[in-house]
Coordinates of C-alpha atoms in Angstrom, one line a residue:
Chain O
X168 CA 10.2 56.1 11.2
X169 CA 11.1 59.4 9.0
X170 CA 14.2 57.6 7.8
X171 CA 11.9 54.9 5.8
X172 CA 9.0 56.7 4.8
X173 CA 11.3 59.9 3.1
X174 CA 13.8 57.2 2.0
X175 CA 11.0 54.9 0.2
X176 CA 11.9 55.2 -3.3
X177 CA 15.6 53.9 -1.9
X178 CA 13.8 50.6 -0.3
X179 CA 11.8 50.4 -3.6
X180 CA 15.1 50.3 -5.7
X181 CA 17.2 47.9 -3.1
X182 CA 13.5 46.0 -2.9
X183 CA 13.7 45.4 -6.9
X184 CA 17.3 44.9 -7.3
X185 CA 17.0 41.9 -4.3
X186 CA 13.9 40.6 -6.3
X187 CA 15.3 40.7 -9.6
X188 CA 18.9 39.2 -8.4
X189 CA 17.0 36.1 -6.5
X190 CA 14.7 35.9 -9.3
X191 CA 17.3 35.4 -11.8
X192 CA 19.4 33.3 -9.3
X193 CA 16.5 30.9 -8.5
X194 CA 16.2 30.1 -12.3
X195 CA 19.5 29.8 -13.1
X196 CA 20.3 27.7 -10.3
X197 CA 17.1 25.4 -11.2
X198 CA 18.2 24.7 -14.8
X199 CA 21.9 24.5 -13.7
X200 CA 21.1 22.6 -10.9
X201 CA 18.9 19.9 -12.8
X202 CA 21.7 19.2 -15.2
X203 CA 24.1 19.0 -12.6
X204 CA 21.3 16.3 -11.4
X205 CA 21.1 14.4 -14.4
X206 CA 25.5 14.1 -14.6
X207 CA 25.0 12.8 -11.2
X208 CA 22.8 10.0 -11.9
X209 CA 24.6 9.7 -15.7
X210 CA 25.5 6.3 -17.1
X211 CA 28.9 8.2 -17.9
X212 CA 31.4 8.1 -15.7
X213 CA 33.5 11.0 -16.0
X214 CA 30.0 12.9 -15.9
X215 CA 29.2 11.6 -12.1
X216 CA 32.5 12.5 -11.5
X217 CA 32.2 16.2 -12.5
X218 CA 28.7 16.5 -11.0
X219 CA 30.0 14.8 -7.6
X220 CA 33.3 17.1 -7.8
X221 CA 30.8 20.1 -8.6
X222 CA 28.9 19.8 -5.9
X223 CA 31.2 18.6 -2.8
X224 CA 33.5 21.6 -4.2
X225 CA 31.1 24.6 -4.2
X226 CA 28.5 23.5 -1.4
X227 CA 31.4 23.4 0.9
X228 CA 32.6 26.9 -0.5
X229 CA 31.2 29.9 1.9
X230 CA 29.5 32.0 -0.5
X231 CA 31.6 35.5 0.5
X232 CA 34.7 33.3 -1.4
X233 CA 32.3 32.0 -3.8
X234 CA 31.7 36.2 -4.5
X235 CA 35.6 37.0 -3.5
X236 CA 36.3 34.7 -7.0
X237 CA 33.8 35.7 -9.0
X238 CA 34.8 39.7 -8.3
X239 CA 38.0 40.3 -7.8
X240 CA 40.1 36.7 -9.0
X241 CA 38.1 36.1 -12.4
X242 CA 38.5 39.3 -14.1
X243 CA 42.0 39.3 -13.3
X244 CA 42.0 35.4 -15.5
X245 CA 40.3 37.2 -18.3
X246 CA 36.8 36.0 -17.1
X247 CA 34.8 39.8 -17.4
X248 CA 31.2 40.3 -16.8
X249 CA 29.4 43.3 -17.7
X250 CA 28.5 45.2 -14.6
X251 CA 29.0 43.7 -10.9
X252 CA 25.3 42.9 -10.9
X253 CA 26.0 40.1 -13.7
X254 CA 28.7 38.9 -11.7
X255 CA 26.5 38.5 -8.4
X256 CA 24.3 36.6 -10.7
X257 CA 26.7 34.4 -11.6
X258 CA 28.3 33.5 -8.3
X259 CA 24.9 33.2 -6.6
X260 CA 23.4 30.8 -9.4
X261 CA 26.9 28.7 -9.5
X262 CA 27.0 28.2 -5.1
X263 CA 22.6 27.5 -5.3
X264 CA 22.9 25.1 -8.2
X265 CA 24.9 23.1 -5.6
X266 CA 22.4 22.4 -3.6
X267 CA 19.7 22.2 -5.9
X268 CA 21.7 19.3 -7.5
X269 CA 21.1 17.3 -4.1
X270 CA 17.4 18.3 -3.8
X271 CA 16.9 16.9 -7.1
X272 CA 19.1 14.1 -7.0
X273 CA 17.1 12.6 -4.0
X274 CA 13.6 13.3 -5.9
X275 CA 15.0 10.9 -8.4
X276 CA 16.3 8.4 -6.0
X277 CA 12.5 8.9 -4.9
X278 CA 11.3 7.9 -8.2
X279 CA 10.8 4.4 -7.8
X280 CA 13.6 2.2 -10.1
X281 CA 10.8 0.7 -12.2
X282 CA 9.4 3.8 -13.7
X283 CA 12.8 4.3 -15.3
X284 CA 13.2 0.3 -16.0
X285 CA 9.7 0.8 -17.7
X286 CA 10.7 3.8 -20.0
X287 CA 13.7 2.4 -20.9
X288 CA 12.0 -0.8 -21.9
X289 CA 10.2 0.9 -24.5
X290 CA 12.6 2.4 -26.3
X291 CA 13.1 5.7 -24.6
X292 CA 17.0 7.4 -24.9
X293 CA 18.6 8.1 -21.1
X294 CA 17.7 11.6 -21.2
X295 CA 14.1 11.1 -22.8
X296 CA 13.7 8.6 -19.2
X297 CA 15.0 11.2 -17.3
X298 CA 13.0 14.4 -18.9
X299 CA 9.6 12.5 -19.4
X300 CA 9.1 9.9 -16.7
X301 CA 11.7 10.3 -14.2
X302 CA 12.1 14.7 -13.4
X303 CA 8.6 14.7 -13.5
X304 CA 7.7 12.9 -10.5
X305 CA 10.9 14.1 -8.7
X306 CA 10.1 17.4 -8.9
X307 CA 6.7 16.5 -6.9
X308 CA 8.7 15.6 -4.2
X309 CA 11.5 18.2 -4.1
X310 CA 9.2 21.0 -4.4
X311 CA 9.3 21.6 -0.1
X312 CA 13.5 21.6 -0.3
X313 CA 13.7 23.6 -3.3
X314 CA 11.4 26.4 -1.8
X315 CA 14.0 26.2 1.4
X316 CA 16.8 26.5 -0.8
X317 CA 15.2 29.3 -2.7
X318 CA 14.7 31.4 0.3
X319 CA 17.8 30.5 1.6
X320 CA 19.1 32.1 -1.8
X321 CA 16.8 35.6 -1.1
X322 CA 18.3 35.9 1.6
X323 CA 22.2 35.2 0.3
X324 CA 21.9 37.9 -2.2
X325 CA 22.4 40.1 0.8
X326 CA 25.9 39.2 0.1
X327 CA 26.2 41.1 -3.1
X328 CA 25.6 44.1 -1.1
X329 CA 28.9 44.1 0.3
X330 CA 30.0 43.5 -3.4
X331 CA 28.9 47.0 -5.1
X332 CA 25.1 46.0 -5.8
X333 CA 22.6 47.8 -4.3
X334 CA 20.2 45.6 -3.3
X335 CA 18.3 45.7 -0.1
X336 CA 21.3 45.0 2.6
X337 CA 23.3 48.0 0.9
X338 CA 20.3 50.3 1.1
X339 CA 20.0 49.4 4.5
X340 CA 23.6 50.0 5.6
X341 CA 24.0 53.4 3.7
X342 CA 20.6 54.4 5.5
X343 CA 21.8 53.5 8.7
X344 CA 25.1 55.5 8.2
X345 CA 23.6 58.0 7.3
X346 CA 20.5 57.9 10.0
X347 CA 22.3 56.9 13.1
X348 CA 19.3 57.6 15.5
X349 CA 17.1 55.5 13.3
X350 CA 19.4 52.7 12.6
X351 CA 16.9 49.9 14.2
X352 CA 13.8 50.7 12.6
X353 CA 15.8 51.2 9.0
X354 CA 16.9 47.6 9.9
X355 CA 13.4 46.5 10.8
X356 CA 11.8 48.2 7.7
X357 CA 14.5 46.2 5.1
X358 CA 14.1 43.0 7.4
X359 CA 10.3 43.5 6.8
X360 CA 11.5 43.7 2.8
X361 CA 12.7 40.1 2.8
X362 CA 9.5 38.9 4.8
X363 CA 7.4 40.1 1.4
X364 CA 9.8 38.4 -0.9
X365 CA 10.1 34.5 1.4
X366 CA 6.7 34.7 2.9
X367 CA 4.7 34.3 -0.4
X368 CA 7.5 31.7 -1.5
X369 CA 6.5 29.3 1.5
X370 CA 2.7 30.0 0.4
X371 CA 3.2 29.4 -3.1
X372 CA 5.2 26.4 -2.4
X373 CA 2.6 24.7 -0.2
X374 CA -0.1 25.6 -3.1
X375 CA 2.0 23.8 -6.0
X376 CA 2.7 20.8 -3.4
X377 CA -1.2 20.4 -3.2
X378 CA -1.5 21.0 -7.1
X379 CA 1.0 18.8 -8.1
X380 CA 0.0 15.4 -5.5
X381 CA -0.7 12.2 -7.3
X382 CA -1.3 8.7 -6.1
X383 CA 1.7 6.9 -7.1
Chain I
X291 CA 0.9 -40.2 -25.1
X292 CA 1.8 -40.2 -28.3
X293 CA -1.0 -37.9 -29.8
X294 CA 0.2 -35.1 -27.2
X295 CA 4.1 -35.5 -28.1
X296 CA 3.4 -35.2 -31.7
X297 CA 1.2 -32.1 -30.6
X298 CA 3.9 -30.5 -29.3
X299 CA 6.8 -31.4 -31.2
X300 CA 4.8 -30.0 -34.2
X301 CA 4.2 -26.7 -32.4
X302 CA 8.1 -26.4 -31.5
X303 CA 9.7 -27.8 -34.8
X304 CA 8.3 -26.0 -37.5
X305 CA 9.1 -22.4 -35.6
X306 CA 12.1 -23.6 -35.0
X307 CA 13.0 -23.9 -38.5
X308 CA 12.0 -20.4 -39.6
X309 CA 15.5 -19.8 -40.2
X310 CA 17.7 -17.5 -37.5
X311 CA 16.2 -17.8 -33.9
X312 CA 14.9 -14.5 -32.9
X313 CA 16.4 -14.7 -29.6
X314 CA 20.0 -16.5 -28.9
X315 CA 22.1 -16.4 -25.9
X316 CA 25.2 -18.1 -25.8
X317 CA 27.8 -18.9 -23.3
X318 CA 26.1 -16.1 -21.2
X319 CA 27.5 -16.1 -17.4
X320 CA 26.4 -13.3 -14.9
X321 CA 27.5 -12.3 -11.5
X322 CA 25.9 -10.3 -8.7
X323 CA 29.3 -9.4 -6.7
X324 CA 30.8 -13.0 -6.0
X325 CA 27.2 -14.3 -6.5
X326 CA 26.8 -16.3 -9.9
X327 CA 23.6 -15.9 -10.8
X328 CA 23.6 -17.0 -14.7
X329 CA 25.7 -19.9 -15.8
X330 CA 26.7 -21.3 -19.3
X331 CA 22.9 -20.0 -20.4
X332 CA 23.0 -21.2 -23.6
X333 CA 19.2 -20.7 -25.2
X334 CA 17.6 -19.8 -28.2
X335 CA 13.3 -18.6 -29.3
X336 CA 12.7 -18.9 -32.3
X337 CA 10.3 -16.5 -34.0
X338 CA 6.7 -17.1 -33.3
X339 CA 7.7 -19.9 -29.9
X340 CA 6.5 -19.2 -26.6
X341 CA 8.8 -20.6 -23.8
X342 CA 7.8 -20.5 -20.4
X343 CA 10.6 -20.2 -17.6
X344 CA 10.1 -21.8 -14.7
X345 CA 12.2 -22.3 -11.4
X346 CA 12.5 -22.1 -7.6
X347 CA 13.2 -18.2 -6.5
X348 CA 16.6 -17.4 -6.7
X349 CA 17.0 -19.3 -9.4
X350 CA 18.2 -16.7 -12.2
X351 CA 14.8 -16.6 -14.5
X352 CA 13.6 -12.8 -13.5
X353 CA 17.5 -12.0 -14.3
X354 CA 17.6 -14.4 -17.7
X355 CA 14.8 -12.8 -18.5
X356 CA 16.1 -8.7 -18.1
X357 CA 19.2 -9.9 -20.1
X358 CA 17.5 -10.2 -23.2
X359 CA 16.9 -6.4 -23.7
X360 CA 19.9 -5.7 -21.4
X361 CA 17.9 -4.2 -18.2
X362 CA 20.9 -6.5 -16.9
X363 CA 23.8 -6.1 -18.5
X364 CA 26.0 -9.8 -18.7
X365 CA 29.4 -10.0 -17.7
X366 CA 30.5 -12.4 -20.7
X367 CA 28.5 -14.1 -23.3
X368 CA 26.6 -13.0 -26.4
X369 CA 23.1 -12.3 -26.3
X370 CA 21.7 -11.8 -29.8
X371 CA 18.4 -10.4 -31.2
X372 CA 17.0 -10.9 -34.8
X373 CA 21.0 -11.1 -35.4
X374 CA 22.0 -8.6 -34.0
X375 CA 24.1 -8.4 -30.7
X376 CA 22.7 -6.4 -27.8
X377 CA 24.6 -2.7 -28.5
X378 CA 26.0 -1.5 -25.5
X379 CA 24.2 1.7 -23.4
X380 CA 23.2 4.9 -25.9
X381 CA 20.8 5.2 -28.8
X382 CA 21.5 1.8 -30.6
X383 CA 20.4 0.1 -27.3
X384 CA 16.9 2.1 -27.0
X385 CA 16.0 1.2 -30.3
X386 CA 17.3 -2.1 -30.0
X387 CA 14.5 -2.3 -26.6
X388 CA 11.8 -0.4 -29.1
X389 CA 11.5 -3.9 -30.8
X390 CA 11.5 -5.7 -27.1
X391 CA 8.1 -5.4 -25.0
X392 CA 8.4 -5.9 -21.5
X393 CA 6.2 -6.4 -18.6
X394 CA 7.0 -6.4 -14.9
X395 CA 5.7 -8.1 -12.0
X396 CA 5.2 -4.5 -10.3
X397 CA 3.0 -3.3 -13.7
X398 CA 5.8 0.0 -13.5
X399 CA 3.1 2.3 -15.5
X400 CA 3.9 5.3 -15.6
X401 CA 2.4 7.3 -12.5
X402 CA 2.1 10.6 -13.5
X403 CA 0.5 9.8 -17.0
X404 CA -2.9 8.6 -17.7
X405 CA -3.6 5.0 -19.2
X406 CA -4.0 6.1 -22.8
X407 CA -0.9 8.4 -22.2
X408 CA 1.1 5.1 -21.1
X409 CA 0.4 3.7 -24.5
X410 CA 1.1 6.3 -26.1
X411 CA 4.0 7.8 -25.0
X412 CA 6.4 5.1 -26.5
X413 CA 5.3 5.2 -30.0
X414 CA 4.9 9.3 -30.1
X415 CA 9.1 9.5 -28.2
X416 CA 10.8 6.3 -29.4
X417 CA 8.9 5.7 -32.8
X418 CA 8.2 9.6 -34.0
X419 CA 4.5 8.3 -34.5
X420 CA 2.2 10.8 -34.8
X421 CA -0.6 11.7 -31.6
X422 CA -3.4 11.3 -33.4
X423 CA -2.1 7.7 -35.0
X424 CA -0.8 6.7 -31.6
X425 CA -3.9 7.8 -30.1
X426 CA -5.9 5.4 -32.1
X427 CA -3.5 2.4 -32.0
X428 CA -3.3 2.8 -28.1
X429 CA -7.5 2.8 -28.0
X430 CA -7.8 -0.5 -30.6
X431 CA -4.8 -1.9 -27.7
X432 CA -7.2 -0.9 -24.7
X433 CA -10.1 -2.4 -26.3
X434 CA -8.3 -5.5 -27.4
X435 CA -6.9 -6.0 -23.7
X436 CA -10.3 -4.8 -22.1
X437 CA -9.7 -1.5 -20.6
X438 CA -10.9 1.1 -23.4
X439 CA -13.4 2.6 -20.9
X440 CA -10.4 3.5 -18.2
X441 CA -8.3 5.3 -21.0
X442 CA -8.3 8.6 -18.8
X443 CA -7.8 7.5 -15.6
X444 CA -4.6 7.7 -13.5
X445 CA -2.8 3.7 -13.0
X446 CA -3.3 3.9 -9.1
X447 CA -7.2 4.3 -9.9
X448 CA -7.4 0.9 -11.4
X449 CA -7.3 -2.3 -10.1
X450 CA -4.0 -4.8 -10.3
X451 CA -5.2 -7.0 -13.1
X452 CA -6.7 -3.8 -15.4
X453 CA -2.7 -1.9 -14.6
X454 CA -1.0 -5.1 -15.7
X455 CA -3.3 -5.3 -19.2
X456 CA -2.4 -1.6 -19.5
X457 CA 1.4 -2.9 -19.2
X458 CA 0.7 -5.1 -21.7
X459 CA -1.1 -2.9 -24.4
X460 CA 1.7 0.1 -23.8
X461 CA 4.4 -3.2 -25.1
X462 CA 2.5 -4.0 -28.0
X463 CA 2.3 -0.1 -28.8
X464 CA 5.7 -0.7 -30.2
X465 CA 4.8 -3.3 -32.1
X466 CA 7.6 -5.6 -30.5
X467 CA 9.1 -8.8 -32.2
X468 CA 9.3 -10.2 -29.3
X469 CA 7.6 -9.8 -25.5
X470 CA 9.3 -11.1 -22.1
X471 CA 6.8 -11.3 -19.1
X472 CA 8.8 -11.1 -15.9
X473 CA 6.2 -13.0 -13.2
X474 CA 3.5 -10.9 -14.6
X475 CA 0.8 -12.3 -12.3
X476 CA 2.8 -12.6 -9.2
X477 CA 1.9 -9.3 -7.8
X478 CA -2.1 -9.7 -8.4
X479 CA -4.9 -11.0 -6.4
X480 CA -5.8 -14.7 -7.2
X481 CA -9.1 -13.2 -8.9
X482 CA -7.5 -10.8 -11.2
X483 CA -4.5 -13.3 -12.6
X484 CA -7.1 -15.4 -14.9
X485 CA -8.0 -11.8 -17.0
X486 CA -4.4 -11.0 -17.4
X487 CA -3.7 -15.0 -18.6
X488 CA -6.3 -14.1 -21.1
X489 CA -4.3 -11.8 -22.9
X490 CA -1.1 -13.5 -22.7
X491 CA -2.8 -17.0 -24.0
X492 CA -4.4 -15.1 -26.8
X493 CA -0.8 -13.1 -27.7
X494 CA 0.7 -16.5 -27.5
X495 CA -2.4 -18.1 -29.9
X496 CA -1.5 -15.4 -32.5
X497 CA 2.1 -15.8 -33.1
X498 CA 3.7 -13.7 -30.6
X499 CA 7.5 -14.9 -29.9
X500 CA 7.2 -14.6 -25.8
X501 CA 9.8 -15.4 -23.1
X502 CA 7.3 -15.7 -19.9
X503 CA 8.9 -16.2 -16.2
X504 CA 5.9 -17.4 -14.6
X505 CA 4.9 -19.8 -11.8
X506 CA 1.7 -20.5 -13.3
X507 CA 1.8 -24.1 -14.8
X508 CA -1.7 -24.3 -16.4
X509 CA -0.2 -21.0 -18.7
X510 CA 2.8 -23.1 -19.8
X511 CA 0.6 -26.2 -20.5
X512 CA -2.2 -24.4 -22.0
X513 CA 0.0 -22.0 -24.2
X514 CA 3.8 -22.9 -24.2
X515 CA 6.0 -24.3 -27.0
X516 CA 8.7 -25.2 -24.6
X517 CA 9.3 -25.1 -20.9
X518 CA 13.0 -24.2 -19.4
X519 CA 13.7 -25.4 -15.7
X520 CA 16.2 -23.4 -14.1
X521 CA 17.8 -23.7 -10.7
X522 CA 20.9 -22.2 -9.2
X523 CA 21.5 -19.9 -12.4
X524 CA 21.8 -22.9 -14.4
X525 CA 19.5 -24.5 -17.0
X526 CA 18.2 -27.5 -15.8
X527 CA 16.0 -29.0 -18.2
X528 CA 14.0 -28.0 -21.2
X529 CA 11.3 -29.8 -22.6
X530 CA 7.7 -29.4 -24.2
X531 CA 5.2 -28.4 -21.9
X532 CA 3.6 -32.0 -21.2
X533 CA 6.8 -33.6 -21.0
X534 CA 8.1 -31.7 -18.5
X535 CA 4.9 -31.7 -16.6
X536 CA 4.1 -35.6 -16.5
X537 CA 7.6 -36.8 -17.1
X538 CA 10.7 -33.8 -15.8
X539 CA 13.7 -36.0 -16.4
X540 CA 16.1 -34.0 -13.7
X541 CA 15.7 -34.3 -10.0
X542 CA 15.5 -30.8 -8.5
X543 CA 12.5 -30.6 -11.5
X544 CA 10.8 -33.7 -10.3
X545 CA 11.8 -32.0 -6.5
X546 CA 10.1 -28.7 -7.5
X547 CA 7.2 -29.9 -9.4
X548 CA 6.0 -32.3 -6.3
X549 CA 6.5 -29.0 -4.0
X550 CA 3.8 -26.8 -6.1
X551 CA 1.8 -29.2 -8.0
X552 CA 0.8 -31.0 -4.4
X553 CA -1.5 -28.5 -3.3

């Protein structure tokens, strides 16, 4: 138990780090995810096209390549980010949006066809349908996936830690290196980490489902 | 007899003389796969007419009907509106369906928004009208169609017949040229159609051009120009309301006449 309690400011700096990477993650992946939602439902063609290629492409990607690309191939095409964190941000936000797209692709499909038959009736533009009548009332629905996908995505940034950021999983493995008869309550103590960041997630995702309900 | 034709032929002929007919399709055809659902519509409403469609299901009206502000694109044809051809999708189209009210069977109000904010929210997005402005043009639109008092409720709180008068009032937000009911009381109780007829009759009584797919023949007698019998995506007949009624000309109108007017 020594291991944790003299490495805490360690656990406090891997702790942050893991927050701020899912936190950032999380909202890039919403926004990127939304759009990629809206191309996929596009009266443009080549639109649908890139948001079906998008997604079939990088959801069926195992995030380590997804990292591997983002790391080592992309700087070496001219494509530089500032500091590896940046990059982990980036890889984890492009593989998330995937799978946000289809969360929020099938709260639209939920959105009954005459709500958007209605808005466009009276005059609203494709992406006023989509942003006033349409995402609205998806969003109700896909609240429950997104907050799965979200926690799934705490728990991926773990993979940045074998990518030079150190975020919770790092701190974990250079304490258990360097603490070998402690190794399994250093684990425990970052495993109980994660459990502060995903437990309030499911709790605050069951409290905006009830806020958000509406009789259709 | 002939007090009720001249009645009628002087409510169709002088609107149709106001120059350009507000609405014209011509040589329209439309197919669902192999299905042909519109064939050789040819039609035209002029400004101020109301023209009641009227057919067996199947027959193409609901379809005919989302043509004319292109909820249903046509495969070939020209469908024309104050003049101007239907634009294709993108801006030109919205504000093309800004000057096109439309109400469904299913009401389709929008479920996350409040009544008042269902009026509203076309003039404020499409129109750039101000809230306050809006406001007050969506309350006189309440009052007028008799739901003022539910203006901050939710749709699913009120009944069928007070959602579909809501419909109504959020298409004459935009101040539409013309107004296309698609079977507008087919989704309501028996008790709440008459209240929603109201409206329409009135509408109709002022000088709005309407296109009206309805089953309910007292409507078209009471408040119809014209009456087009469809069947099998075709046109069948078109006549004035009490010609149609006491004297249909084709045999599948005389057919479906003696099917709903018998009971």
């Amino acid at each position: 138990m020594d291991a944790i309690f003299s490495n805490l400011d360690l656990y406090w700096q891997g702790f942050r780090m893991t927050l701020w990477l899912t936190l950032a993650s999380a909202a890039t992946a919403l926004v990127l995810g939304t759009i990629l939602a809206a191309f996929r439902v596009s009266p443009v063609a080549s639109l649908r096209w890139f948001g079906t290629v998008y997604v079939e492409l990088v959801r069926n990607t195992p995030l380590t390549i997804v990292f591997f690309f983002f790391i080592f191939v992309a700087p070496q095409v001219g494509i530089r980010t500032p500091s590896f964190f940046v990059s982990a941000w980036v890889a984890l936000s492009i593989y998330t949006a995937a799978f946000v797209c289809e969360a929020v692709r099938s709260g639209i499909n939920s959105v009954g066809v005459g709500q958007a038959e209605a808005a466009r009736a009276i005059g609203l533009t494709f992406t006023q349908t989509l942003q006033l009548i349409v995402l609205p009332q998806a969003f109700r629905t896909v609240v429950p996936p997104l907050i799965n996908i979200f926690i799934a995505l705490t728990k991926n940034t773990s993979v940045a830690g074998g990518f030079a950021v150190t975020e919770l999983f790092a701190i974990g493995r250079r304490l258990a290196n360097s603490n070998p008869a402690d190794v399994i309550p250093v684990l425990i103590g970052i495993g109980v980490c994660y459990l502060i960041l995903t437990i309030p997630s499911g709790i605050l995702a069951s409290w905006v489902e009830r806020k958000v309900v509406f009789a259709r | 007899m002939t007090a009720s034709d001249d009645m009628t032929g002087s409510a169709s002929v002088p609107t149709a003389e106001v120059g350009q007919p507000l609405v014209e399709l011509r040589d329209v055809q439309k197919y669902f796969g192999s299905l042909h659902v519109l064939q050789d519509i040819n039609m035209s409403v002029a400004r101020g007419e109301v023209v009641v469609v009227i057919g067996p299901s199947g027959s193409g009206k609901s379809t005919l009907c989302r043509t004319i502000n292109r909820l249903e694109p046509i495969d070939s044809g020209t469908i024309t509106l104050d003049g101007q051809p239907l634009p294709a999708e993108g801006r030109a189209l919205a504000r093309l369906r800004a000057d096109v009210g439309m109400v469904f069977q299913a009401f389709n109000l929008f479920a996350h928004k409040t009544v008042l904010q269902n009026v509203t929210l076309g003039p404020m997005k499409a129109k750039g009208v101000k809230r306050a402005a809006a406001q007050e043009e969506a309350m006189r639109l309440l009052e007028r169609v008799g739901v003022a008092n539910q203006a901050n409720k939710l749709p699913a709180q009120l009944s069928g017949g007070q959602q579909q008068r809501v419909a109504i009032a959020r298409a004459l937000a935009m101040k539409p040229k013309v107004m296309l009911f698609d079977e507008p009381t087919s989704a309501l109780d028996p008790e709440m159609i008459n209240e929603v007829l109201d409206v329409m009759t009135s509408l109709a009584k002022e000088g709005m051009t309407m296109v009206v797919v309805t089953h309910e023949m007292g409507f078209a007698r009471r408040a119809a120009h014209r009456v087009i019998f469809m069947d099998d995506g075709r046109i069948v007949e078109e006549a004035a309301p009490e010609e149609f009624f006491t004297r249909p000309k084709s045999d599948r109108a005389k057919d479906f006449l003696s099917k709903i007017l018998t009971h």
